[in-house]
Coordinates of C-alpha atoms and ligand atoms in Angstrom, one line a residue:
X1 CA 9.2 6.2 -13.7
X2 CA 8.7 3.5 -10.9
X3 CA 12.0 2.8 -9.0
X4 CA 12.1 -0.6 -7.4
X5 CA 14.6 -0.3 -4.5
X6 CA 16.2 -3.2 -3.1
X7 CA 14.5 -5.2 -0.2
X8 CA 16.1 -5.2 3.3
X9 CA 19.3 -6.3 4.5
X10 CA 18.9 -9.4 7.0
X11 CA 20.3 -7.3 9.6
X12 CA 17.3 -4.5 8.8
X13 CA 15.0 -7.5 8.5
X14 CA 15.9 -9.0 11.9
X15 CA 15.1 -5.7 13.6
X16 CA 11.6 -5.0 12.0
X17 CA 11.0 -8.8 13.2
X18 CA 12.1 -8.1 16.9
X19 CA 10.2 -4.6 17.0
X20 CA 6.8 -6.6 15.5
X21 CA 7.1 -9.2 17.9
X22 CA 8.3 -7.1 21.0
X23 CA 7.1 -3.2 20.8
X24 CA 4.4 -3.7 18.2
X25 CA 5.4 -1.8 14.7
X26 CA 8.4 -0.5 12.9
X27 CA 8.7 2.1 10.9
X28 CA 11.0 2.4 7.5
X29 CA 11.4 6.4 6.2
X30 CA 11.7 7.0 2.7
X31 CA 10.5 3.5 1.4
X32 CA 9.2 5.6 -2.2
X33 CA 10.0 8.4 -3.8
X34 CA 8.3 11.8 -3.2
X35 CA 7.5 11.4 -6.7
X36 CA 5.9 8.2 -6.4
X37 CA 3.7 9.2 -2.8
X38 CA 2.3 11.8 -4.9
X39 CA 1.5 10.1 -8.3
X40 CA -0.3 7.6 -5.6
X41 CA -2.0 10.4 -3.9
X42 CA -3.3 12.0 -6.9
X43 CA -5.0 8.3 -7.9
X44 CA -6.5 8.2 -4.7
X45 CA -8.0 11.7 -5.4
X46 CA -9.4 10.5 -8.8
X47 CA -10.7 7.3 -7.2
X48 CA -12.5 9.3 -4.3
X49 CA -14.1 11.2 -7.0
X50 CA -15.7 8.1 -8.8
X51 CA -16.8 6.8 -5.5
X52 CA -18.8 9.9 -4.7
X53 CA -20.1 10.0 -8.8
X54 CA -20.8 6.2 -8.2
X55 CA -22.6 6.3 -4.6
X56 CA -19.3 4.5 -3.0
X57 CA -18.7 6.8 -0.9
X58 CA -17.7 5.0 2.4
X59 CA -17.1 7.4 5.2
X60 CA -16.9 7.6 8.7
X61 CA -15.9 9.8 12.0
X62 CA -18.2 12.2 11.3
X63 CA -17.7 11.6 7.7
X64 CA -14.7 13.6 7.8
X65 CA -12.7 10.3 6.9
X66 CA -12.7 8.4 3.9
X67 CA -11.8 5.0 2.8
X68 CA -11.7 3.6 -1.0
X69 CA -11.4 -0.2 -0.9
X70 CA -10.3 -2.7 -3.4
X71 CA -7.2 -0.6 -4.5
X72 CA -4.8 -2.9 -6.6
X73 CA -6.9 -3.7 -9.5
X74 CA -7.4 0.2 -9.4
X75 CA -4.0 1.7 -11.0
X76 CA -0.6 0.0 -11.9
X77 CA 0.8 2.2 -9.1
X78 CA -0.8 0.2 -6.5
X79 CA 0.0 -3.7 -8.2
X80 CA 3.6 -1.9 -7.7
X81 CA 3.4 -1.2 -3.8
X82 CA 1.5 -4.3 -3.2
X83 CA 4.4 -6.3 -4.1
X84 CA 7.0 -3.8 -3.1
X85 CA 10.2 -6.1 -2.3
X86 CA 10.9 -4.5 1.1
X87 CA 7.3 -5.0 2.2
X88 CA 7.0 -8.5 0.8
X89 CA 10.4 -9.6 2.6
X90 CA 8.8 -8.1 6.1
X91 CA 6.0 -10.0 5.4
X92 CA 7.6 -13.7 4.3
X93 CA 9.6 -13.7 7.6
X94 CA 6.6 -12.9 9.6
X95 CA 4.0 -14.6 8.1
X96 CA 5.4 -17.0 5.9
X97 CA 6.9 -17.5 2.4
X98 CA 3.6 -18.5 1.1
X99 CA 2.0 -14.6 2.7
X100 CA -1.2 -13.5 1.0
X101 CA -2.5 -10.2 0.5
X102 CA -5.8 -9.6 2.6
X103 CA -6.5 -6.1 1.8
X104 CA -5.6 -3.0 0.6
X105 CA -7.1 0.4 1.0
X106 CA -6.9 3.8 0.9
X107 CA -7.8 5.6 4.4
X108 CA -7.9 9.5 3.7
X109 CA -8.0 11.0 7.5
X110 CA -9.8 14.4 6.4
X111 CA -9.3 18.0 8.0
X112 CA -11.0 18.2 11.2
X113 CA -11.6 14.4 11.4
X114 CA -12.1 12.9 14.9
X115 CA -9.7 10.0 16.3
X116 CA -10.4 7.1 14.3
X117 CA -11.1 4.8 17.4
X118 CA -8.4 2.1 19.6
X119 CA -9.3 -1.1 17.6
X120 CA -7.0 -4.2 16.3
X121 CA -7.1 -5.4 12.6
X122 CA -8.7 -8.8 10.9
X123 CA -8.9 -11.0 11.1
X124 CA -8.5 -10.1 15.0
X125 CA -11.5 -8.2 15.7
X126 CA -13.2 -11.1 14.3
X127 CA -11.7 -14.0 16.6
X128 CA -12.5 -14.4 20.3
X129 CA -9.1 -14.0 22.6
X130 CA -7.2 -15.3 23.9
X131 CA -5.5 -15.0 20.0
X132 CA -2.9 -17.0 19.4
X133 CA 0.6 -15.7 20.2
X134 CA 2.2 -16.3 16.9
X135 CA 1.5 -13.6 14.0
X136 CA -1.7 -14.0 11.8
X137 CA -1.5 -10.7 10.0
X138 CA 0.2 -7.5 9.1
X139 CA -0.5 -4.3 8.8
X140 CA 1.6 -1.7 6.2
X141 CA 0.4 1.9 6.5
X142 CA 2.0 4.0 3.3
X143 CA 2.5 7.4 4.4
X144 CA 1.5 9.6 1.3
X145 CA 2.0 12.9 2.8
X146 CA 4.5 13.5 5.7
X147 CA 2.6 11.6 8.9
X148 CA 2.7 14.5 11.8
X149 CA 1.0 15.0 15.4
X150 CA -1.5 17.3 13.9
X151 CA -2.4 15.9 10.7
X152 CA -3.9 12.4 11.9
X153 CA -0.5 10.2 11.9
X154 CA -1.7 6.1 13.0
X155 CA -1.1 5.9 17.0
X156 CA -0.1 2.7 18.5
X157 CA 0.1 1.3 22.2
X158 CA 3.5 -0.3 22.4
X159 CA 3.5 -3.7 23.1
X160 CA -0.3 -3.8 23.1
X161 CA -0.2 -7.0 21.3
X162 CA 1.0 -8.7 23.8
X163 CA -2.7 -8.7 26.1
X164 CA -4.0 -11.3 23.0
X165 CA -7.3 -9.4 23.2
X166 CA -9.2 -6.4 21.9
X167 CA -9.4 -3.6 24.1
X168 CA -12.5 -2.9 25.8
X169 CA -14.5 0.5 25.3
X170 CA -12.1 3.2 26.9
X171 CA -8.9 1.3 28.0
X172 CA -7.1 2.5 25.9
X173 CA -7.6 6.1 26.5
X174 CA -4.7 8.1 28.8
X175 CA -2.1 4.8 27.7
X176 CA 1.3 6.2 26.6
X177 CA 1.3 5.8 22.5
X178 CA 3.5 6.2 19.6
X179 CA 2.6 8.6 17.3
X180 CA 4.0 7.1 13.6
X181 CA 5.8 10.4 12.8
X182 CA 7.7 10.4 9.3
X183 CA 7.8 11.6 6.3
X184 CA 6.3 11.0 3.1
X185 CA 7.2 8.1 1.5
X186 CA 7.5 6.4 4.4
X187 CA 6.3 2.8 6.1
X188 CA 4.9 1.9 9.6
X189 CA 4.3 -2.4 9.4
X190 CA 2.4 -3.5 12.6
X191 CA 1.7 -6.3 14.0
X192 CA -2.1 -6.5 13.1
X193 CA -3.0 -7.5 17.0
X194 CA -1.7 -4.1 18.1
X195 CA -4.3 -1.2 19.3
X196 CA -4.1 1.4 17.0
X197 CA -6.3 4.6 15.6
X198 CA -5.4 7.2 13.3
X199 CA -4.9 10.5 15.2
X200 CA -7.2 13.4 15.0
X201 CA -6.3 16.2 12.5
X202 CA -6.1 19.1 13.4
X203 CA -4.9 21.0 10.2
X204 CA -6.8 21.8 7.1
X205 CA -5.4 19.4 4.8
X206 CA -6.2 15.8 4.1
X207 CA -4.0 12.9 5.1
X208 CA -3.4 10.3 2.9
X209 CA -2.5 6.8 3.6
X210 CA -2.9 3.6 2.0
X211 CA -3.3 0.2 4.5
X212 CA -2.0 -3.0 3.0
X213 CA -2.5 -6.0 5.2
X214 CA -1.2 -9.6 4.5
X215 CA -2.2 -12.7 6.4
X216 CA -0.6 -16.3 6.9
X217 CA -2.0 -18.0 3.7
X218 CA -4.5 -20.7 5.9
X219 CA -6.4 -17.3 6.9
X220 CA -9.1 -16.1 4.7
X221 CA -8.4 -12.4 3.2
X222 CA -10.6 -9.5 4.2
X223 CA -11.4 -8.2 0.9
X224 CA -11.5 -11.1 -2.3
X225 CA -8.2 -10.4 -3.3
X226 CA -8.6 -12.9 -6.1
X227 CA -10.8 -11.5 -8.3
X228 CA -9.5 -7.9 -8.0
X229 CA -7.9 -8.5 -11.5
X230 CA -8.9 -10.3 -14.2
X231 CA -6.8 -13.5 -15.7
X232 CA -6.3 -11.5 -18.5
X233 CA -4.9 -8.5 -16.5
X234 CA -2.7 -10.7 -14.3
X235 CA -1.0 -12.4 -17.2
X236 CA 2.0 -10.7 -17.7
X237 CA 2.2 -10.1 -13.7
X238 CA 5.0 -11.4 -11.5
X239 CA 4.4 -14.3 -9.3
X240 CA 4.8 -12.5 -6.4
X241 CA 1.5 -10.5 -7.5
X242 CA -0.5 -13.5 -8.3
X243 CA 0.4 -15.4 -4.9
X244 CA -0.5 -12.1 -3.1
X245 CA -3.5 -12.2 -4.9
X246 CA -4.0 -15.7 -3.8
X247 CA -3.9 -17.2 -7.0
X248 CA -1.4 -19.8 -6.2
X249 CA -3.8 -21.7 -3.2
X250 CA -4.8 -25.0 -3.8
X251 CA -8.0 -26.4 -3.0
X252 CA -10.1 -29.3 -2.6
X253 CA -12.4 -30.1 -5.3
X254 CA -14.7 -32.8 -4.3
X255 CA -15.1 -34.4 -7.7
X256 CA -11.5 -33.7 -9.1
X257 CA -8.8 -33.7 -6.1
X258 CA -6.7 -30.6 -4.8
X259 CA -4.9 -29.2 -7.2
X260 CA -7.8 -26.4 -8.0
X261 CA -7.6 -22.7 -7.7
X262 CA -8.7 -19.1 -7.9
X263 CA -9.4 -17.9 -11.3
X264 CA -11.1 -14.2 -11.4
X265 CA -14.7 -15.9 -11.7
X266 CA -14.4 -19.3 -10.0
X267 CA -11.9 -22.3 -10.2
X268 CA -9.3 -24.5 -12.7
X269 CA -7.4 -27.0 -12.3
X270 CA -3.6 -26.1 -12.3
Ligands
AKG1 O1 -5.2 5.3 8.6 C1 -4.8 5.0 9.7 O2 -4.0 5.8 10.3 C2 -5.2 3.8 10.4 C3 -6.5 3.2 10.0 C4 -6.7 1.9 10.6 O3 -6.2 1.5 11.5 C5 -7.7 1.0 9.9 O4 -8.4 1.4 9.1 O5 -7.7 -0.2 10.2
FE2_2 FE1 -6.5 -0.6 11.9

Protein backbone atom coordinates (compact mmCIF):
# COMPACT_ATOMS: atom_id res chain seq x y z
CA UNK A 1 0.00 0.00 0.00
CA UNK A 2 1.09 3.69 -0.93
CA UNK A 3 2.50 5.56 2.07
CA UNK A 4 2.26 9.27 1.87
CA UNK A 5 5.11 10.69 4.02
CA UNK A 6 4.97 14.06 5.31
CA UNK A 7 6.45 17.08 3.22
CA UNK A 8 9.56 18.86 4.51
CA UNK A 9 10.16 20.74 7.48
CA UNK A 10 10.82 24.59 6.68
CA UNK A 11 14.23 24.23 7.96
CA UNK A 12 14.72 21.10 5.17
CA UNK A 13 12.88 23.28 2.74
CA UNK A 14 15.18 26.38 3.21
CA UNK A 15 18.26 24.21 2.54
CA UNK A 16 16.96 22.44 -0.81
CA UNK A 17 16.18 26.30 -1.76
CA UNK A 18 19.78 27.56 -0.98
CA UNK A 19 21.48 24.31 -2.59
CA UNK A 20 19.02 25.00 -5.96
CA UNK A 21 19.86 28.47 -6.11
CA UNK A 22 23.69 28.28 -5.08
CA UNK A 23 25.33 24.65 -5.97
CA UNK A 24 22.68 23.52 -8.45
CA UNK A 25 20.67 20.32 -7.01
CA UNK A 26 19.85 18.62 -3.74
CA UNK A 27 19.41 15.39 -3.08
CA UNK A 28 16.72 13.78 -0.42
CA UNK A 29 17.47 9.72 0.30
CA UNK A 30 14.76 7.57 1.03
CA UNK A 31 11.92 9.80 -0.26
CA UNK A 32 9.75 6.15 -1.08
CA UNK A 33 9.76 3.02 0.04
CA UNK A 34 11.82 0.16 -1.52
CA UNK A 35 8.54 -1.34 -2.03
CA UNK A 36 7.17 1.52 -3.83
CA UNK A 37 10.69 2.15 -6.25
CA UNK A 38 10.02 -1.29 -7.31
CA UNK A 39 6.25 -1.60 -7.94
CA UNK A 40 7.30 1.77 -10.13
CA UNK A 41 10.12 -0.07 -11.78
CA UNK A 42 8.15 -3.06 -12.70
CA UNK A 43 5.40 -0.48 -14.54
CA UNK A 44 8.09 1.05 -16.27
CA UNK A 45 9.14 -2.49 -17.46
CA UNK A 46 5.55 -3.30 -18.69
CA UNK A 47 5.25 0.15 -20.31
CA UNK A 48 8.67 -0.37 -22.23
CA UNK A 49 7.13 -3.53 -23.45
CA UNK A 50 4.07 -1.88 -25.07
CA UNK A 51 6.20 0.68 -26.57
CA UNK A 52 8.31 -1.78 -28.44
CA UNK A 53 4.79 -3.95 -29.28
CA UNK A 54 3.34 -0.47 -30.36
CA UNK A 55 6.47 1.03 -32.49
CA UNK A 56 7.13 3.65 -29.46
CA UNK A 57 10.10 2.75 -28.82
CA UNK A 58 12.18 5.99 -28.32
CA UNK A 59 15.84 5.33 -27.85
CA UNK A 60 18.99 6.92 -27.96
CA UNK A 61 22.94 6.62 -27.05
CA UNK A 62 23.45 4.03 -29.16
CA UNK A 63 20.01 2.83 -28.36
CA UNK A 64 21.23 1.44 -25.18
CA UNK A 65 18.94 4.13 -23.35
CA UNK A 66 15.38 4.34 -23.28
CA UNK A 67 12.74 6.86 -22.49
CA UNK A 68 8.79 6.21 -22.10
CA UNK A 69 7.01 9.60 -22.13
CA UNK A 70 3.69 10.63 -20.97
CA UNK A 71 3.96 8.65 -17.59
CA UNK A 72 1.05 9.90 -15.20
CA UNK A 73 -1.94 8.98 -17.06
CA UNK A 74 0.04 5.54 -17.35
CA UNK A 75 -0.43 3.84 -13.71
CA UNK A 76 -1.98 5.28 -10.35
CA UNK A 77 1.63 4.90 -9.03
CA UNK A 78 2.85 7.72 -11.01
CA UNK A 79 -0.47 10.30 -10.36
CA UNK A 80 1.04 9.35 -6.70
CA UNK A 81 4.75 10.66 -7.23
CA UNK A 82 3.59 13.43 -9.34
CA UNK A 83 2.02 15.05 -6.56
CA UNK A 84 4.21 13.60 -3.83
CA UNK A 85 3.98 16.35 -0.89
CA UNK A 86 7.73 16.68 -0.41
CA UNK A 87 8.27 17.21 -4.15
CA UNK A 88 5.35 19.62 -4.56
CA UNK A 89 6.48 21.78 -1.39
CA UNK A 90 10.26 22.00 -3.23
CA UNK A 91 8.58 22.99 -6.10
CA UNK A 92 5.84 25.84 -4.65
CA UNK A 93 8.89 27.64 -3.00
CA UNK A 94 10.87 27.64 -6.06
CA UNK A 95 8.54 28.14 -8.59
CA UNK A 96 5.57 29.30 -7.17
CA UNK A 97 2.34 28.20 -5.46
CA UNK A 98 0.52 28.09 -8.61
CA UNK A 99 3.77 25.30 -10.15
CA UNK A 100 2.65 23.18 -13.05
CA UNK A 101 3.81 19.91 -14.09
CA UNK A 102 5.74 20.10 -17.54
CA UNK A 103 6.73 16.55 -17.89
CA UNK A 104 7.23 13.40 -16.66
CA UNK A 105 9.21 10.44 -18.00
CA UNK A 106 10.80 7.53 -17.50
CA UNK A 107 14.66 7.55 -18.62
CA UNK A 108 15.98 3.74 -18.36
CA UNK A 109 20.00 4.24 -18.75
CA UNK A 110 20.61 0.58 -20.15
CA UNK A 111 23.77 -1.72 -19.58
CA UNK A 112 26.63 -0.54 -21.53
CA UNK A 113 24.96 2.82 -22.44
CA UNK A 114 27.17 5.76 -23.35
CA UNK A 115 27.12 9.25 -21.30
CA UNK A 116 23.89 10.68 -21.95
CA UNK A 117 25.39 14.15 -23.13
CA UNK A 118 26.16 17.79 -20.82
CA UNK A 119 22.80 19.52 -21.76
CA UNK A 120 20.30 21.82 -19.63
CA UNK A 121 16.47 21.09 -19.41
CA UNK A 122 13.24 23.03 -21.14
CA UNK A 123 12.33 25.07 -21.47
CA UNK A 124 16.25 26.18 -21.35
CA UNK A 125 17.59 24.55 -24.30
CA UNK A 126 14.88 26.25 -26.09
CA UNK A 127 15.51 29.97 -24.94
CA UNK A 128 18.51 32.08 -26.18
CA UNK A 129 20.90 33.23 -22.97
CA UNK A 130 21.44 35.13 -21.27
CA UNK A 131 18.28 33.22 -19.16
CA UNK A 132 16.93 34.91 -16.67
CA UNK A 133 18.42 34.60 -13.17
CA UNK A 134 15.35 33.61 -11.37
CA UNK A 135 14.09 29.87 -11.64
CA UNK A 136 11.82 28.77 -14.61
CA UNK A 137 11.87 25.01 -13.96
CA UNK A 138 12.72 22.02 -11.99
CA UNK A 139 14.00 19.03 -12.42
CA UNK A 140 13.12 15.68 -9.98
CA UNK A 141 15.05 12.61 -10.91
CA UNK A 142 13.41 9.43 -8.90
CA UNK A 143 16.02 6.98 -8.28
CA UNK A 144 14.34 3.46 -8.84
CA UNK A 145 17.29 1.46 -8.22
CA UNK A 146 20.24 2.59 -5.93
CA UNK A 147 22.03 5.60 -8.29
CA UNK A 148 25.95 4.48 -8.21
CA UNK A 149 29.28 5.58 -10.19
CA UNK A 150 28.95 2.62 -12.40
CA UNK A 151 25.40 2.19 -13.12
CA UNK A 152 24.75 5.62 -14.99
CA UNK A 153 23.79 7.94 -11.72
CA UNK A 154 22.67 11.85 -13.31
CA UNK A 155 26.11 14.07 -13.08
CA UNK A 156 25.86 17.63 -12.43
CA UNK A 157 28.44 20.68 -12.73
CA UNK A 158 27.99 22.50 -9.51
CA UNK A 159 26.91 25.82 -9.79
CA UNK A 160 26.72 25.53 -13.57
CA UNK A 161 23.54 27.45 -13.51
CA UNK A 162 24.95 30.26 -12.64
CA UNK A 163 26.76 30.95 -16.54
CA UNK A 164 22.75 31.58 -17.72
CA UNK A 165 23.75 29.67 -20.88
CA UNK A 166 23.98 26.28 -22.47
CA UNK A 167 27.27 24.85 -22.62
CA UNK A 168 28.94 24.72 -25.83
CA UNK A 169 30.05 21.36 -27.60
CA UNK A 170 32.87 19.95 -25.11
CA UNK A 171 33.09 22.51 -22.21
CA UNK A 172 31.89 20.61 -20.09
CA UNK A 173 34.20 17.76 -20.47
CA UNK A 174 37.27 17.47 -17.60
CA UNK A 175 34.87 20.09 -15.16
CA UNK A 176 34.77 18.64 -11.58
CA UNK A 177 30.99 17.05 -11.27
CA UNK A 178 28.77 15.52 -8.78
CA UNK A 179 27.90 12.24 -9.28
CA UNK A 180 23.95 11.87 -7.67
CA UNK A 181 24.93 8.84 -5.53
CA UNK A 182 22.04 7.31 -3.36
CA UNK A 183 19.95 4.87 -2.91
CA UNK A 184 16.84 3.67 -4.11
CA UNK A 185 14.03 5.51 -3.26
CA UNK A 186 15.72 8.44 -3.35
CA UNK A 187 15.40 12.23 -4.99
CA UNK A 188 18.00 14.53 -6.74
CA UNK A 189 15.69 18.11 -7.63
CA UNK A 190 17.86 20.46 -9.89
CA UNK A 191 17.64 23.51 -10.88
CA UNK A 192 16.57 22.79 -14.58
CA UNK A 193 19.44 25.48 -15.89
CA UNK A 194 22.14 23.22 -14.50
CA UNK A 195 24.44 20.98 -16.96
CA UNK A 196 23.76 17.59 -16.37
CA UNK A 197 24.01 13.89 -18.24
CA UNK A 198 23.33 10.68 -16.93
CA UNK A 199 26.59 8.75 -16.43
CA UNK A 200 27.80 5.90 -18.47
CA UNK A 201 26.95 2.35 -17.14
CA UNK A 202 29.26 0.28 -16.80
CA UNK A 203 27.42 -2.73 -15.18
CA UNK A 204 25.04 -5.17 -16.77
CA UNK A 205 21.88 -4.05 -15.28
CA UNK A 206 19.47 -1.33 -16.33
CA UNK A 207 19.03 1.85 -14.40
CA UNK A 208 15.87 3.13 -13.82
CA UNK A 209 14.81 6.62 -13.18
CA UNK A 210 11.86 8.64 -13.70
CA UNK A 211 12.31 12.73 -14.56
CA UNK A 212 9.52 14.96 -13.32
CA UNK A 213 9.89 18.57 -14.21
CA UNK A 214 7.66 21.46 -13.11
CA UNK A 215 7.71 24.92 -14.52
CA UNK A 216 6.49 28.49 -13.17
CA UNK A 217 2.81 28.28 -14.45
CA UNK A 218 3.26 31.43 -17.26
CA UNK A 219 5.77 28.76 -19.01
CA UNK A 220 4.21 26.41 -21.45
CA UNK A 221 4.79 22.54 -20.30
CA UNK A 222 6.97 20.24 -22.44
CA UNK A 223 4.70 17.41 -22.80
CA UNK A 224 0.53 18.39 -22.86
CA UNK A 225 0.12 17.63 -19.43
CA UNK A 226 -3.57 18.47 -19.73
CA UNK A 227 -4.88 15.94 -21.63
CA UNK A 228 -2.79 13.10 -20.07
CA UNK A 229 -6.10 12.09 -18.26
CA UNK A 230 -9.35 12.25 -19.07
CA UNK A 231 -12.15 14.54 -17.09
CA UNK A 232 -13.58 11.49 -16.16
CA UNK A 233 -10.26 9.96 -14.76
CA UNK A 234 -9.39 13.16 -12.99
CA UNK A 235 -12.66 13.46 -11.07
CA UNK A 236 -12.12 12.03 -8.00
CA UNK A 237 -8.26 13.47 -8.07
CA UNK A 238 -6.84 15.95 -5.61
CA UNK A 239 -6.40 19.47 -6.59
CA UNK A 240 -3.02 19.36 -6.31
CA UNK A 241 -3.10 16.71 -9.42
CA UNK A 242 -5.43 18.77 -11.48
CA UNK A 243 -3.33 22.18 -11.11
CA UNK A 244 -0.15 20.03 -11.86
CA UNK A 245 -1.93 18.91 -14.67
CA UNK A 246 -2.74 22.49 -15.61
CA UNK A 247 -6.26 22.26 -15.22
CA UNK A 248 -6.67 25.17 -13.05
CA UNK A 249 -5.10 27.97 -15.82
CA UNK A 250 -7.33 30.46 -16.98
CA UNK A 251 -7.45 31.72 -20.36
CA UNK A 252 -8.62 34.26 -22.70
CA UNK A 253 -11.48 33.32 -24.75
CA UNK A 254 -12.03 35.99 -27.37
CA UNK A 255 -15.78 35.65 -27.57
CA UNK A 256 -16.52 34.80 -23.75
CA UNK A 257 -13.70 36.47 -21.38
CA UNK A 258 -10.98 34.68 -19.21
CA UNK A 259 -12.31 32.47 -17.04
CA UNK A 260 -11.80 29.29 -19.66
CA UNK A 261 -9.69 26.31 -19.22
CA UNK A 262 -8.20 22.97 -20.11
CA UNK A 263 -10.55 20.14 -20.42
CA UNK A 264 -8.92 16.77 -21.84
CA UNK A 265 -10.25 17.72 -25.46
CA UNK A 266 -10.35 21.53 -25.57
CA UNK A 267 -11.86 24.28 -23.23
CA UNK A 268 -14.98 25.23 -20.59
CA UNK A 269 -15.78 27.88 -18.95
CA UNK A 270 -15.23 27.46 -15.07
O1 LIG B 1 18.30 10.06 -16.49
C1 LIG B 1 19.15 10.87 -16.14
O2 LIG B 1 20.04 10.61 -15.34
C2 LIG B 1 19.12 12.28 -16.67
C3 LIG B 1 18.47 12.40 -18.00
C4 LIG B 1 18.27 13.83 -18.38
O3 LIG B 1 18.93 14.69 -17.93
C5 LIG B 1 17.21 14.21 -19.32
O4 LIG B 1 16.65 13.33 -19.97
O5 LIG B 1 16.90 15.41 -19.43
FE1 LIG C 1 18.19 16.62 -18.46
Amino acid sequence: MLQIKSALDSERLDLVERDLREVGFHVIENVITDEEADEAREVIWKLIEEDIANGHDHSYGDGKIRRVWAIVGKSPIFRYFIQHPTVVAVWKRMLGEDVIASTFTANIVGAGAPAGGWHIDYPYWAMQSPFPSGSLTGQTVWMLDDFTEENGATACIPESHKTLRRPELGEAEGLEMSIAVAPKGSIMFTNGAIWHQSRPNLTDIPRVGLLGMYNRSVIYPQEDMPRQLTDEELAGESDVLKQLLGRSIQFRDPDHGQNWHRTDSGFREI
